[in-house]
Short mmCIF file of C-alpha atoms and ligand atoms in Angstrom, two decimals:
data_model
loop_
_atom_site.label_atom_id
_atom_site.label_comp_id
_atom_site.label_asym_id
_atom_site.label_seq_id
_atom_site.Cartn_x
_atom_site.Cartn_y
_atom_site.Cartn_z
CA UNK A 1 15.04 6.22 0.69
CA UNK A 2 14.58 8.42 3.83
CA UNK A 3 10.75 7.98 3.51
CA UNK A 4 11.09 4.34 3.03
CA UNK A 5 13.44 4.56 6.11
CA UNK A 6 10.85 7.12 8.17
CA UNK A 7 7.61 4.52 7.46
CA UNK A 8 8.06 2.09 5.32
CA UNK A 9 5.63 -7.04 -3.18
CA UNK A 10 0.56 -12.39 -8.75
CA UNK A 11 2.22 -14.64 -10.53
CA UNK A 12 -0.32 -17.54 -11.39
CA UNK A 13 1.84 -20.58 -11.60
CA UNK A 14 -0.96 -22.65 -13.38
CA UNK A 15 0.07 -26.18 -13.43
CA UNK A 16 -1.77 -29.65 -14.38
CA UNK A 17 -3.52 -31.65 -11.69
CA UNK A 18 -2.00 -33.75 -9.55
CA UNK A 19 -0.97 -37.26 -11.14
CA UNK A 20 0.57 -39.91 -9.57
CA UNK A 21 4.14 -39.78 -8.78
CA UNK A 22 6.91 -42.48 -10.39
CA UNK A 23 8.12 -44.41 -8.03
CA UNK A 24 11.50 -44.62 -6.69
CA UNK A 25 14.02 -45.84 -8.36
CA UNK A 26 17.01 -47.85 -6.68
CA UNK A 27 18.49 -46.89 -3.27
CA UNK A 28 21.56 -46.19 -1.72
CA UNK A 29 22.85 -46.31 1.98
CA UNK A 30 22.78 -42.59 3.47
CA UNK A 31 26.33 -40.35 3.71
CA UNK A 32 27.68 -40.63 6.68
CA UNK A 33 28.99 -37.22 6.41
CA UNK A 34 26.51 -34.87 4.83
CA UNK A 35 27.89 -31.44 2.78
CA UNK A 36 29.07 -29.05 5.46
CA UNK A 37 25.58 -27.34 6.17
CA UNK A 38 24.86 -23.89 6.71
CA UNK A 39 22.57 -22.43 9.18
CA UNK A 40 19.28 -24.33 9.56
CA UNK A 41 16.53 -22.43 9.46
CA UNK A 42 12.83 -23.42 11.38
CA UNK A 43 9.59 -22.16 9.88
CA UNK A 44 7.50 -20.77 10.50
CA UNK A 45 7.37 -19.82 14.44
CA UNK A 46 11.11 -20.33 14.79
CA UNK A 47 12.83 -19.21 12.00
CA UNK A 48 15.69 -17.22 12.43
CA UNK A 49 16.66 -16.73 8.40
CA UNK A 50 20.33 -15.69 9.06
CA UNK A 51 22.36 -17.94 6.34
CA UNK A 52 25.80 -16.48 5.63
CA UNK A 53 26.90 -16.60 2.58
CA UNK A 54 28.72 -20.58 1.61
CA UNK A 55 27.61 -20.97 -1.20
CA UNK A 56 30.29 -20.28 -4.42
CA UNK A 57 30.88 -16.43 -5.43
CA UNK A 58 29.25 -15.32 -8.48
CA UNK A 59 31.81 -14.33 -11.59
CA UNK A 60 31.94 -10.16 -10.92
CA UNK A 61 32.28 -10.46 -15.13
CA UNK A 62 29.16 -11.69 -16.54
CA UNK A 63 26.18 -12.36 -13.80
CA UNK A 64 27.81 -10.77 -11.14
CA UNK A 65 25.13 -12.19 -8.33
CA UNK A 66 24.66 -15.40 -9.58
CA UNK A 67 26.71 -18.50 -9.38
CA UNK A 68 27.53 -20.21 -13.04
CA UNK A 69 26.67 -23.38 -11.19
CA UNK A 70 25.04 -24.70 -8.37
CA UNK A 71 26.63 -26.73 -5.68
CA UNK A 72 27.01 -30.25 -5.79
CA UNK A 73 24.11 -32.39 -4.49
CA UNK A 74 25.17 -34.50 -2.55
CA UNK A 75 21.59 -35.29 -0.88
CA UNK A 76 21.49 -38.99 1.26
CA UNK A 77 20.06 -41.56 -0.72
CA UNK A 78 18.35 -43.74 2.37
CA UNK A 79 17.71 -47.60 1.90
CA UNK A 80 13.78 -47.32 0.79
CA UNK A 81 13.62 -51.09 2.19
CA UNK A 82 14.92 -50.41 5.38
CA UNK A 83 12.56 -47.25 5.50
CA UNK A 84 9.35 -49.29 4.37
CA UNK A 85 10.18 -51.34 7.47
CA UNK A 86 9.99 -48.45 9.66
CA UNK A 87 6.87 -47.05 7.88
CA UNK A 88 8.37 -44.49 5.88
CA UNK A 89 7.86 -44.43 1.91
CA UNK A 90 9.44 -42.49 -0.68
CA UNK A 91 7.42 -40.48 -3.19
CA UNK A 92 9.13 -38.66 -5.95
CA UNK A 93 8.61 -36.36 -8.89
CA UNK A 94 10.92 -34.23 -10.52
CA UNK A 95 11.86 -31.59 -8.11
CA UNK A 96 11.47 -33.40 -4.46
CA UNK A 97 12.20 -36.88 -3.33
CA UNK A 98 9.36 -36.58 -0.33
CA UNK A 99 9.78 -39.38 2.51
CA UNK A 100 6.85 -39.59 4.70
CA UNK A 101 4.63 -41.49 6.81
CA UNK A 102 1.63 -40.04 5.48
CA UNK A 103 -0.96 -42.47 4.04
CA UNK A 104 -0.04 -42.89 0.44
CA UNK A 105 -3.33 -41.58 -0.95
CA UNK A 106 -2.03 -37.65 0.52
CA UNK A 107 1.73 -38.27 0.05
CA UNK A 108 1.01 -39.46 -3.65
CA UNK A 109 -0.61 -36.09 -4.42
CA UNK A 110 2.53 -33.70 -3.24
CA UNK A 111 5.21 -34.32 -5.96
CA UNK A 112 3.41 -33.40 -8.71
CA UNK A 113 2.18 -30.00 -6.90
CA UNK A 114 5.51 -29.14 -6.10
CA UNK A 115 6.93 -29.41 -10.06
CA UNK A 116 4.56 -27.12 -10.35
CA UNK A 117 5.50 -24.93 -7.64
CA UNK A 118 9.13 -24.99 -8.69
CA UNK A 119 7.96 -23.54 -12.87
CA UNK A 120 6.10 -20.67 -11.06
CA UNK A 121 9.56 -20.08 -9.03
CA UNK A 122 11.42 -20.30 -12.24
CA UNK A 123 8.84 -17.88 -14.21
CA UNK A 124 8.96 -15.10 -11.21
CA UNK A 125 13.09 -15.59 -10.50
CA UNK A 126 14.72 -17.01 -13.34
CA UNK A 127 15.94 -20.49 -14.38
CA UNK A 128 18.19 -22.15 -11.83
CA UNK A 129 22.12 -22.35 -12.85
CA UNK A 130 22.83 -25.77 -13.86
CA UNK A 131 23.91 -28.62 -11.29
CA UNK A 132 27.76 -29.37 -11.63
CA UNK A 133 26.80 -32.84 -12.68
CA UNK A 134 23.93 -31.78 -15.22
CA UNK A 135 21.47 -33.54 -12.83
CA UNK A 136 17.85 -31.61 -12.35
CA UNK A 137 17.60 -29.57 -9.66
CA UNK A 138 15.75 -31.89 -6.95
CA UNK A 139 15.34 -31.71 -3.27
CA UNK A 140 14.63 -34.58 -0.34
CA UNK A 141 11.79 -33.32 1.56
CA UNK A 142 10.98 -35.10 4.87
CA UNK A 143 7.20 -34.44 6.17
CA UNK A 144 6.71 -36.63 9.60
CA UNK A 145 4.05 -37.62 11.27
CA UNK A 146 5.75 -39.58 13.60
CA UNK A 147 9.15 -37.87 14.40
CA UNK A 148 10.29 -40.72 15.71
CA UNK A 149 10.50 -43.17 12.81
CA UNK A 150 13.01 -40.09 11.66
CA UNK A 151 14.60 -39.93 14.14
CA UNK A 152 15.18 -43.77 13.97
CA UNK A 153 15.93 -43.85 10.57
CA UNK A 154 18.88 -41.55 11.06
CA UNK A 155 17.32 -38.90 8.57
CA UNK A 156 17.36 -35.65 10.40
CA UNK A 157 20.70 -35.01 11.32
CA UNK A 158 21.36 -34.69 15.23
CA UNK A 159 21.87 -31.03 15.12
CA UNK A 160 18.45 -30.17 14.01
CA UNK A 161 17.20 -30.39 17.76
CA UNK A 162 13.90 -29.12 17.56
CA UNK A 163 11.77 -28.85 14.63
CA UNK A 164 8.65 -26.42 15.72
CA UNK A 165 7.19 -26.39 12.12
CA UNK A 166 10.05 -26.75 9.66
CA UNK A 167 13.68 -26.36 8.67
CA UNK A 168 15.32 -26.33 5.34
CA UNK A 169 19.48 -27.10 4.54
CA UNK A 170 20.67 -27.14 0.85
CA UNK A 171 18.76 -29.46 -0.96
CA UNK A 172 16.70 -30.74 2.04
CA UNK A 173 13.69 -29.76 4.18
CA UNK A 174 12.08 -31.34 6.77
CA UNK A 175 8.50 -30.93 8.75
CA UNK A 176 6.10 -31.86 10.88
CA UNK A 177 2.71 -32.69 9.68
CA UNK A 178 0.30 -30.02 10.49
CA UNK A 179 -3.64 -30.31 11.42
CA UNK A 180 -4.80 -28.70 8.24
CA UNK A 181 -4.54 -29.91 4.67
CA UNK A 182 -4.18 -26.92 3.14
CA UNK A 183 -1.43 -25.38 6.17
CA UNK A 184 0.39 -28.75 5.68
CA UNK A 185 0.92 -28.42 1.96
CA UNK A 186 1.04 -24.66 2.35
CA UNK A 187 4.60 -25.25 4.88
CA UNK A 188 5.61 -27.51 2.34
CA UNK A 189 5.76 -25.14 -0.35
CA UNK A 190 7.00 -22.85 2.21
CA UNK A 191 10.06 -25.14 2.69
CA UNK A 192 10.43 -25.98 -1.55
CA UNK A 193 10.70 -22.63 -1.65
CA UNK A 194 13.72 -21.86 1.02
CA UNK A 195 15.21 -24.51 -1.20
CA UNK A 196 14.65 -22.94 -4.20
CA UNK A 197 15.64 -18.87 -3.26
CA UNK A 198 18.77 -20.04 -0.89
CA UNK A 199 20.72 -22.66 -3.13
CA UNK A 200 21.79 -19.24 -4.86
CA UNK A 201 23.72 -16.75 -2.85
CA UNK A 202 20.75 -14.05 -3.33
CA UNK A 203 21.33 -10.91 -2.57
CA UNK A 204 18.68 -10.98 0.45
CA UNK A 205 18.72 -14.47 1.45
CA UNK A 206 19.31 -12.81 4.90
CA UNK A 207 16.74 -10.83 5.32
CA UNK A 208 13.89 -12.81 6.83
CA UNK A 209 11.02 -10.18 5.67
CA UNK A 210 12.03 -10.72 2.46
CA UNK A 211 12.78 -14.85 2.30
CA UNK A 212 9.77 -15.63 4.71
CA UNK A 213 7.76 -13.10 2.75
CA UNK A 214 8.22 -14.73 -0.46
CA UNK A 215 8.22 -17.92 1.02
CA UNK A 216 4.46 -17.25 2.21
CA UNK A 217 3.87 -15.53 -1.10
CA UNK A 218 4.43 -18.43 -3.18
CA UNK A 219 3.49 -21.28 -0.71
CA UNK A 220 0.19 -19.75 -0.63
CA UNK A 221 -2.20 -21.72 -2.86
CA UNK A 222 -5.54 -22.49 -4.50
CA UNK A 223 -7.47 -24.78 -6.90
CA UNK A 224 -8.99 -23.36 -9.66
CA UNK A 225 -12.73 -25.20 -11.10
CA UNK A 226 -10.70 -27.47 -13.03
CA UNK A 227 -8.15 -28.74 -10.41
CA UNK A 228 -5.06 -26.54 -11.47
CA UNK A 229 -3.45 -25.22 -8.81
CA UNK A 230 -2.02 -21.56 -8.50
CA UNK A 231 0.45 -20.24 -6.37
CA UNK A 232 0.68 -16.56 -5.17
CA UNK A 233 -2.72 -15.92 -4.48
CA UNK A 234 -3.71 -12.90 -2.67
CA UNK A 235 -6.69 -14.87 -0.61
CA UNK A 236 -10.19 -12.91 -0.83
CA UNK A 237 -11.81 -15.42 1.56
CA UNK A 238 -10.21 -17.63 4.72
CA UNK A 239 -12.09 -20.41 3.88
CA UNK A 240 -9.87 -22.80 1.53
CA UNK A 241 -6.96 -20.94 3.69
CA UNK A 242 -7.44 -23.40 7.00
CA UNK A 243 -4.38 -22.81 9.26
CA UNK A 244 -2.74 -19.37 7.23
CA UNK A 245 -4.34 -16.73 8.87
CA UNK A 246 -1.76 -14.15 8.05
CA UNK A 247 -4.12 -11.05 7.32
CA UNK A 248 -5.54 -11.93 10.32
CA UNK A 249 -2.85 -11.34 12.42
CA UNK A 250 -2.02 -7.94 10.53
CA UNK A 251 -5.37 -7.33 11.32
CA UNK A 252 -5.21 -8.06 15.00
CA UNK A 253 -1.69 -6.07 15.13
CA UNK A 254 -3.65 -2.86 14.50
CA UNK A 255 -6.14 -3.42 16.41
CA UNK A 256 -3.69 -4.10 19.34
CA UNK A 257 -1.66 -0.76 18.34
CA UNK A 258 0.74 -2.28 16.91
CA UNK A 259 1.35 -1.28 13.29
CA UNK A 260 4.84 -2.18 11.61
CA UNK A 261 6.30 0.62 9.48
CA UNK A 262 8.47 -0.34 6.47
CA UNK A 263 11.48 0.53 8.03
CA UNK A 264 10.48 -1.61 11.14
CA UNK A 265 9.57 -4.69 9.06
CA UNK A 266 12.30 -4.26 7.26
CA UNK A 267 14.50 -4.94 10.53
CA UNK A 268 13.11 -7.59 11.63
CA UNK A 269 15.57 -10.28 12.85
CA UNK A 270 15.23 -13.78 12.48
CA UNK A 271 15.31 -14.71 16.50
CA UNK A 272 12.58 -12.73 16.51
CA UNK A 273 10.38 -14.45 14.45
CA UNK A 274 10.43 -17.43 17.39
CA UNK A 275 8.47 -15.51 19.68
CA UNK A 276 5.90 -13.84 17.29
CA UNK A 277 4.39 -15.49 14.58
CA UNK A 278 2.92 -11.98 13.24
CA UNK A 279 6.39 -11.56 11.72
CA UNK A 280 5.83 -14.10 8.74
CA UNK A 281 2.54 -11.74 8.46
CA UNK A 282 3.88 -8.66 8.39
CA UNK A 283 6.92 -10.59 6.17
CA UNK A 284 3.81 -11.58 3.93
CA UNK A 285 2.61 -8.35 3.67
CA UNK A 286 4.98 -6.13 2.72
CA UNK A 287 6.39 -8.83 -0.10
CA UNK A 288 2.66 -8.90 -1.69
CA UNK A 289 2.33 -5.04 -0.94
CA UNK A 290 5.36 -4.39 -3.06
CA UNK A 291 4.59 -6.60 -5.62
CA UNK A 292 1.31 -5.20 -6.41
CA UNK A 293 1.96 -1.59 -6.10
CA UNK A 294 1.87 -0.02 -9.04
CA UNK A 295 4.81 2.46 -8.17
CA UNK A 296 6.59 -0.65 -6.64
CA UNK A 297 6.45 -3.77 -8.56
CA UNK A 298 8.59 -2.93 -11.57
CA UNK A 299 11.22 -2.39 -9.54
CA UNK A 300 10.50 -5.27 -7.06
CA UNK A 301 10.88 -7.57 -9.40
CA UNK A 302 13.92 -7.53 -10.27
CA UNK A 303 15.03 -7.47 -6.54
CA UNK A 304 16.98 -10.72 -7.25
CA UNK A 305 18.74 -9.66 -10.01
CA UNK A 306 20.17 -5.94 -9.55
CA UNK A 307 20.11 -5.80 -5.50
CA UNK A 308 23.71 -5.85 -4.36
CA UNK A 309 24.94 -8.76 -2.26
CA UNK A 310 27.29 -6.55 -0.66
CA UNK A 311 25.25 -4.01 0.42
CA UNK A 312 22.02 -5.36 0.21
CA UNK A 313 19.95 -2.98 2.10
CA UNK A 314 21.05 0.57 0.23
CA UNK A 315 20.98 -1.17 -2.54
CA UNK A 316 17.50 -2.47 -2.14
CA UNK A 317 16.23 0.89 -0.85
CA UNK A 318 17.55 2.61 -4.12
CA UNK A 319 15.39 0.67 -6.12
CA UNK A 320 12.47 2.77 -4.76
CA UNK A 321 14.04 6.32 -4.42
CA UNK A 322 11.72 7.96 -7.17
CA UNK A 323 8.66 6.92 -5.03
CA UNK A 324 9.76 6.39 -1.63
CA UNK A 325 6.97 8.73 -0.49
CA UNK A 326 4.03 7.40 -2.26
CA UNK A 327 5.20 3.79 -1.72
CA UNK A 328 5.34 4.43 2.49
CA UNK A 329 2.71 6.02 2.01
CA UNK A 330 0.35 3.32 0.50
CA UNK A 331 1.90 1.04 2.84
CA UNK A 332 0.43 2.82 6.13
CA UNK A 333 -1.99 2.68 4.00
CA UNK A 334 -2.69 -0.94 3.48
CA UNK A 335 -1.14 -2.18 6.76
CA UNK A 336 -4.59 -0.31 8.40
CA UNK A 337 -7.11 -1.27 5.94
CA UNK A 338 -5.91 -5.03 5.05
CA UNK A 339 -8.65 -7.43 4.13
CA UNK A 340 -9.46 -10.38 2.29
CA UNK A 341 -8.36 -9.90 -0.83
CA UNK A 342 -7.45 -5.93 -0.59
CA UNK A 343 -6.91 -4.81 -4.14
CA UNK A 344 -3.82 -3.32 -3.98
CA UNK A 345 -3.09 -1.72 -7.34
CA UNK A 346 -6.45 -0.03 -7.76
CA UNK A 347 -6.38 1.21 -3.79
CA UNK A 348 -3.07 2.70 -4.60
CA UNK A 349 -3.41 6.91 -3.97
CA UNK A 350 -3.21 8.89 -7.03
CA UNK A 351 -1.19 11.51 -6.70
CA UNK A 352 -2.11 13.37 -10.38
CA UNK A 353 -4.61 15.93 -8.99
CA UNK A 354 -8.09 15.68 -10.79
CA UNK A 355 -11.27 17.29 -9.79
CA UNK A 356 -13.23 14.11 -11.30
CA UNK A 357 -13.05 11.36 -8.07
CA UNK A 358 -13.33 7.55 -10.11
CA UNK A 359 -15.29 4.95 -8.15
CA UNK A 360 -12.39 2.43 -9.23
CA UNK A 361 -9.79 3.99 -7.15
CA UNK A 362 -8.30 4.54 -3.22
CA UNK A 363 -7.41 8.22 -2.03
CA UNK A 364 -6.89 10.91 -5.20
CA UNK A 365 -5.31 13.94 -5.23
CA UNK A 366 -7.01 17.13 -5.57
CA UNK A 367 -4.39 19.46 -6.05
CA UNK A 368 -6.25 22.05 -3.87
CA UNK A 369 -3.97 22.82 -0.93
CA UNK A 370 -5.91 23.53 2.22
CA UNK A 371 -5.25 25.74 5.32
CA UNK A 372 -5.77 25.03 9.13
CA UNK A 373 -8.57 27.41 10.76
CA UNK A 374 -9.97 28.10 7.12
CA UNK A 375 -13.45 26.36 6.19
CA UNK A 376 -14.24 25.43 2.72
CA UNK A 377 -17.40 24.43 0.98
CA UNK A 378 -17.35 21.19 -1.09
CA UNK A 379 -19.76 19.76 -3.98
CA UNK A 380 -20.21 16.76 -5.74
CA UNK A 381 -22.07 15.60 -8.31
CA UNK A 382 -22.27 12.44 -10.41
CA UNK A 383 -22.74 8.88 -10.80
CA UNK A 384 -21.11 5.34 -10.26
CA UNK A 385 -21.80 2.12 -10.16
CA UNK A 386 -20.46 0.54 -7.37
CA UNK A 387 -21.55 -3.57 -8.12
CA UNK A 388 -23.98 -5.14 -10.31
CA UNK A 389 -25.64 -8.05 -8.41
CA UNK A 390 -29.95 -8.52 -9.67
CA UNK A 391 -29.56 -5.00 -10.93
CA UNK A 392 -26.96 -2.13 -10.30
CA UNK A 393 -25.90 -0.60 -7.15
CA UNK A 394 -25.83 2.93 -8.33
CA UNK A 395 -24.57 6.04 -5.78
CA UNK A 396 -24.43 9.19 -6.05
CA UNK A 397 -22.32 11.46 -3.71
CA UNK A 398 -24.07 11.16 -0.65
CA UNK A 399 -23.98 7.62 -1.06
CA UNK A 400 -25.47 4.28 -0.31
CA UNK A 401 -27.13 3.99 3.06
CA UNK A 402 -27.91 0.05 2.97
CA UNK A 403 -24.41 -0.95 2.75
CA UNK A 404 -21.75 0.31 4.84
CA UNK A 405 -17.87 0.03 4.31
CA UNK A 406 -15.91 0.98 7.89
CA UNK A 407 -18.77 2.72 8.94
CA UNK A 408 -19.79 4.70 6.27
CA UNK A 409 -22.02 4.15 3.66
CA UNK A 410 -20.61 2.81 0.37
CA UNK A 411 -20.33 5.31 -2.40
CA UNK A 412 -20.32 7.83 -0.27
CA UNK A 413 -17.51 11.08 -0.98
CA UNK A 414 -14.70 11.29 1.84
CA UNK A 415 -12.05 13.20 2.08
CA UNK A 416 -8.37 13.46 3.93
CA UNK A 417 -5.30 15.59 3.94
CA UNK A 418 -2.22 14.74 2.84
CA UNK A 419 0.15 16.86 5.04
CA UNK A 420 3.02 19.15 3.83
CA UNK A 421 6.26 17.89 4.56
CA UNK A 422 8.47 20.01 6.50
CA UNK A 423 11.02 21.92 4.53
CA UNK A 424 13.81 19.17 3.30
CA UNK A 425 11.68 16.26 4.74
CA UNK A 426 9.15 13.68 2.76
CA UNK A 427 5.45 14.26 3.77
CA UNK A 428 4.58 12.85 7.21
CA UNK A 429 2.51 9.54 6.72
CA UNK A 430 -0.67 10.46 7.86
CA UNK A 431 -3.55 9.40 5.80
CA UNK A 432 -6.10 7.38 8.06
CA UNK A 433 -8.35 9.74 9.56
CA UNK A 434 -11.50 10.55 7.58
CA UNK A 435 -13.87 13.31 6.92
CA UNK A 436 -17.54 12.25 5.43
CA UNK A 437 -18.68 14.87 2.98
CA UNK A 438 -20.81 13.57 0.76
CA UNK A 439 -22.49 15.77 -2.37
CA UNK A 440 -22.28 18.85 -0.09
CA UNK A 441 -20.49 19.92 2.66
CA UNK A 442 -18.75 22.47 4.78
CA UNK A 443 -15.19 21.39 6.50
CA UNK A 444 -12.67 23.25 8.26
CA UNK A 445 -8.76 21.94 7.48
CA UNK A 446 -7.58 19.74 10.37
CA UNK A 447 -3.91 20.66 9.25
CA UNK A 448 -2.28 22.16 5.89
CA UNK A 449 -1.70 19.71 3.08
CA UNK A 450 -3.54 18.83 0.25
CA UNK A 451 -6.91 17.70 0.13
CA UNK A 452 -7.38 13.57 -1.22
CA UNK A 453 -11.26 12.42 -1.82
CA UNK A 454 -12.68 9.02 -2.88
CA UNK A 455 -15.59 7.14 -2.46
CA UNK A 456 -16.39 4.54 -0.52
CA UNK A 457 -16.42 1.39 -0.95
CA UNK A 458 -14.73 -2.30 0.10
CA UNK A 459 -11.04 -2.06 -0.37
CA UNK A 460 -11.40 -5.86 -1.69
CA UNK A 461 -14.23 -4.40 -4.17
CA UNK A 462 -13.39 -1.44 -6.07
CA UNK A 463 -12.21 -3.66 -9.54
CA UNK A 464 -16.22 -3.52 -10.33
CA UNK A 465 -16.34 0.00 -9.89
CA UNK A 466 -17.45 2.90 -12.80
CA UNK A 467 -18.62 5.73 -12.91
CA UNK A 468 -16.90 8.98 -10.97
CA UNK A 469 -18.10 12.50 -9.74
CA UNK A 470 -17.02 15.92 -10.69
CA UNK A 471 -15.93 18.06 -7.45
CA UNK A 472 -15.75 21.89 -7.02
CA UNK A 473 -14.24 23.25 -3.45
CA UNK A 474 -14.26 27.14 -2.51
CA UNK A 475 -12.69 28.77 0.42
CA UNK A 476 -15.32 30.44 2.79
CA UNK A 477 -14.58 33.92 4.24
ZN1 LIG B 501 10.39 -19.82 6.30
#
């Protein structure tokens, strides 16, 4: 935990294609007095996710953090006539009631994709606890084009002042239509899933890294060849992505010097995401960081079932004591080399030492501990194959000079030094800087630790990977 305090989360939710959604069925005139709300929370830009906890207690006997029941839906039921005369239509499916102004032909298509959405949630989280009435678990979902048919129709409630993106309450959400078509049903899967996480009192439902973070995780989307949609896809390309940009701002965060340990994403407070939209990246990140590490995600997983509402945070952080070193370290890690589909279990370090470096894999240990002032002599020999396009791209140790990954050609043997910890502390997180060494080389120890190698290559690009080389180092005198 100290680690994780000192630096430092795929489900495929395959679903059919969209079909049209049923129409609405009778209406009814809209509460006057919705269910006493809870916080409202604005997405992304302004979304301070700081809900206390309303909802009913869990029994401490049997499922001690979840509710046996859900509360009582007691969403407005607007007057679809009155709305069709104001140029809003109602379009629903089995999880949302959506009222919009959109033109039917892109309102018709949502419905369907979020019954989808809400399986994948159930796969990754659970089944929902039952409504009190038996009902299905269904939200209204308000996407505007025009706020102020809405605002008109009486269906955003007055204290939802400003809507920047969007907001979710209970078993509502609302929005503004975005620019993009793939932003504006990525927000509204954004929103579905607020709904879905917060009806529950979960155990971290305050914690905006981790509800943004899984919001973006699940909101964000593709089509497969056949027209089924997936959710929680780690994107390998922007384009399909219009309007997301979240690696990019990571990206542009390092640049600018401004890396987020764990520890520091793990603070972040909700006002704060209003001013900086890199928060729901970072939030991003470290959700689909810990769900793909391989020392992480076992544990991560069950986040929502074992983490302790009443002390959330130690709780959480005990999850990962066994590995809090290796996890903040991969996380420094992956904060400075994110890309396009970064492949985060095979770029994980290995930390068994081997003398045989695999092409398929980030930084591995050696076990050879080195000195400061002392040189050493390093060779390699070997073979991988690093991608097969017309015909293989085979390296050897010096590597690949036609192709170059951060500056240095692919395939080619680096090295770095894990540092020693100080006595009673976990090892410093200090992983980034490079030494090129390729089949052989002399190096003198920047600073004690233990020497890492691996080859080169695109840290999007190593699942193609074989092959590995056999290393000997010796101490010079
Ligand atoms: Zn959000």
């Amino acid at each position: 935990m100290r680690t994780l305090l000192i630096v430092s989360v795929l489900l495929l939710g395959c679903g059919d294609p969209p079909a049209p959604p049923r129409p609405v069925a009778k209406p009814s005139p809209r509460k006057k007095s919705p269910p006493s709300p809870p916080v409202v929370v604005q997405e992304p830009v302004d979304s301070p996710v700081d809900i206390p906890p309303t909802l009913p207690e869990p029994p401490a006997s049997t499922s001690p953090f979840r509710p046996p029941l859900l509360p009582d839906d007691a969403r407005p039921r607007p007057d679809l006539e009155a709305l069709a005369l104001k140029g809003i239509r109602c379009y629903e499916s089995k999880h949302i009631r959506l009222f919009t102004d959109l033109p039917e032909d892109l309102a018709a298509t949502f419905p369907p994709l979020v019954d989808r959405l809400h399986e994948s949630l159930e796969a990754y989280f659970g089944p929902l606890p039952s409504l009190p009435d038996g009902g299905t678990f269904q939200v209204n979902g308000y996407l505007m084009r025009d706020r102020t048919r809405f605002d008109a129709a009486q269906l955003v409630p007055f204290d939802l002042s400003q809507i920047q993106h969007g907001r979710h309450r209970g078993y509502e959400f609302w929005m503004n239509d975005q620019t993009s078509d793939y932003y504006r049903r990525h927000l509204l899967f954004h929103e579905y899933t607020h709904c879905f996480m917060t009806i529950t009192p979960h155990a971290l439902r305050s914690r905006p890294w981790y509800i943004e973070g899984m919001a973006e995780r699940f909101a964000t989307h593709q089509f497969d060849e056949s027209g089924r949609i997936r959710f929680d896809v780690f994107p390998d390309t922007p384009v399909g992505f219009e309007g997301w940009g979240r690696i990019q701002l990571v990206r542009e965060a390092i640049r600018a010097g401004e890396p987020r340990t764990a520890p520091a994403v793990f603070a972040m407070v909700g006002a704060d995401f209003a001013t900086d939209n890199r928060l729901y990246a970072w939030s991003w990140a470290m959700c689909r960081f810990l769900e793909d590490h391989p020392l992480a995600q076992k544990q991560f997983r069950t986040v929502s079932q074992v983490v302790d509402p009443n002390d959330p945070d130690r709780s959480f952080l005990r999850l990962f004591r066994d590995a809090e070193a290796e996890i903040a370290q991969d996380w420094w890690l992956f904060a400075h080399h994110l890309c396009d589909g970064f492949d985060v279990e095979r770029a994980a370090t290995t930390f068994t030492p081997s003398l045989n470096i695999r092409a398929n894999r980030g930084w591995q240990s050696t076990g050879l501990r080195v000195e400061p002032g002392k040189t050493y002599h390093l060779s390699a020999a070997g073979r991988c194959v690093l991608a097969t396009t017309t015909k293989p791209w085979t390296s050897e140790p010096d590597g690949i000079s036609i192709r170059y990954n951060e500056g240095r050609p692919i395939g080619r043997l680096l090295a770095t030094i894990r540092p020693d910890p100080a006595p009673g502390q976990p090892p410093p997180v200090n992983m980034l800087d490079e030494l090129s060494l390729g089949s052989s080389a002399e190096f003198a120890a920047p600073r004690s630790g233990t020497l890492y190698l691996r080859i080169n290559d695109f840290w999007n690009d190593l699942a193609n990977n074989t092959g590995h080389y056999t290393v000997s180092v010796t101490p010079l005198p």
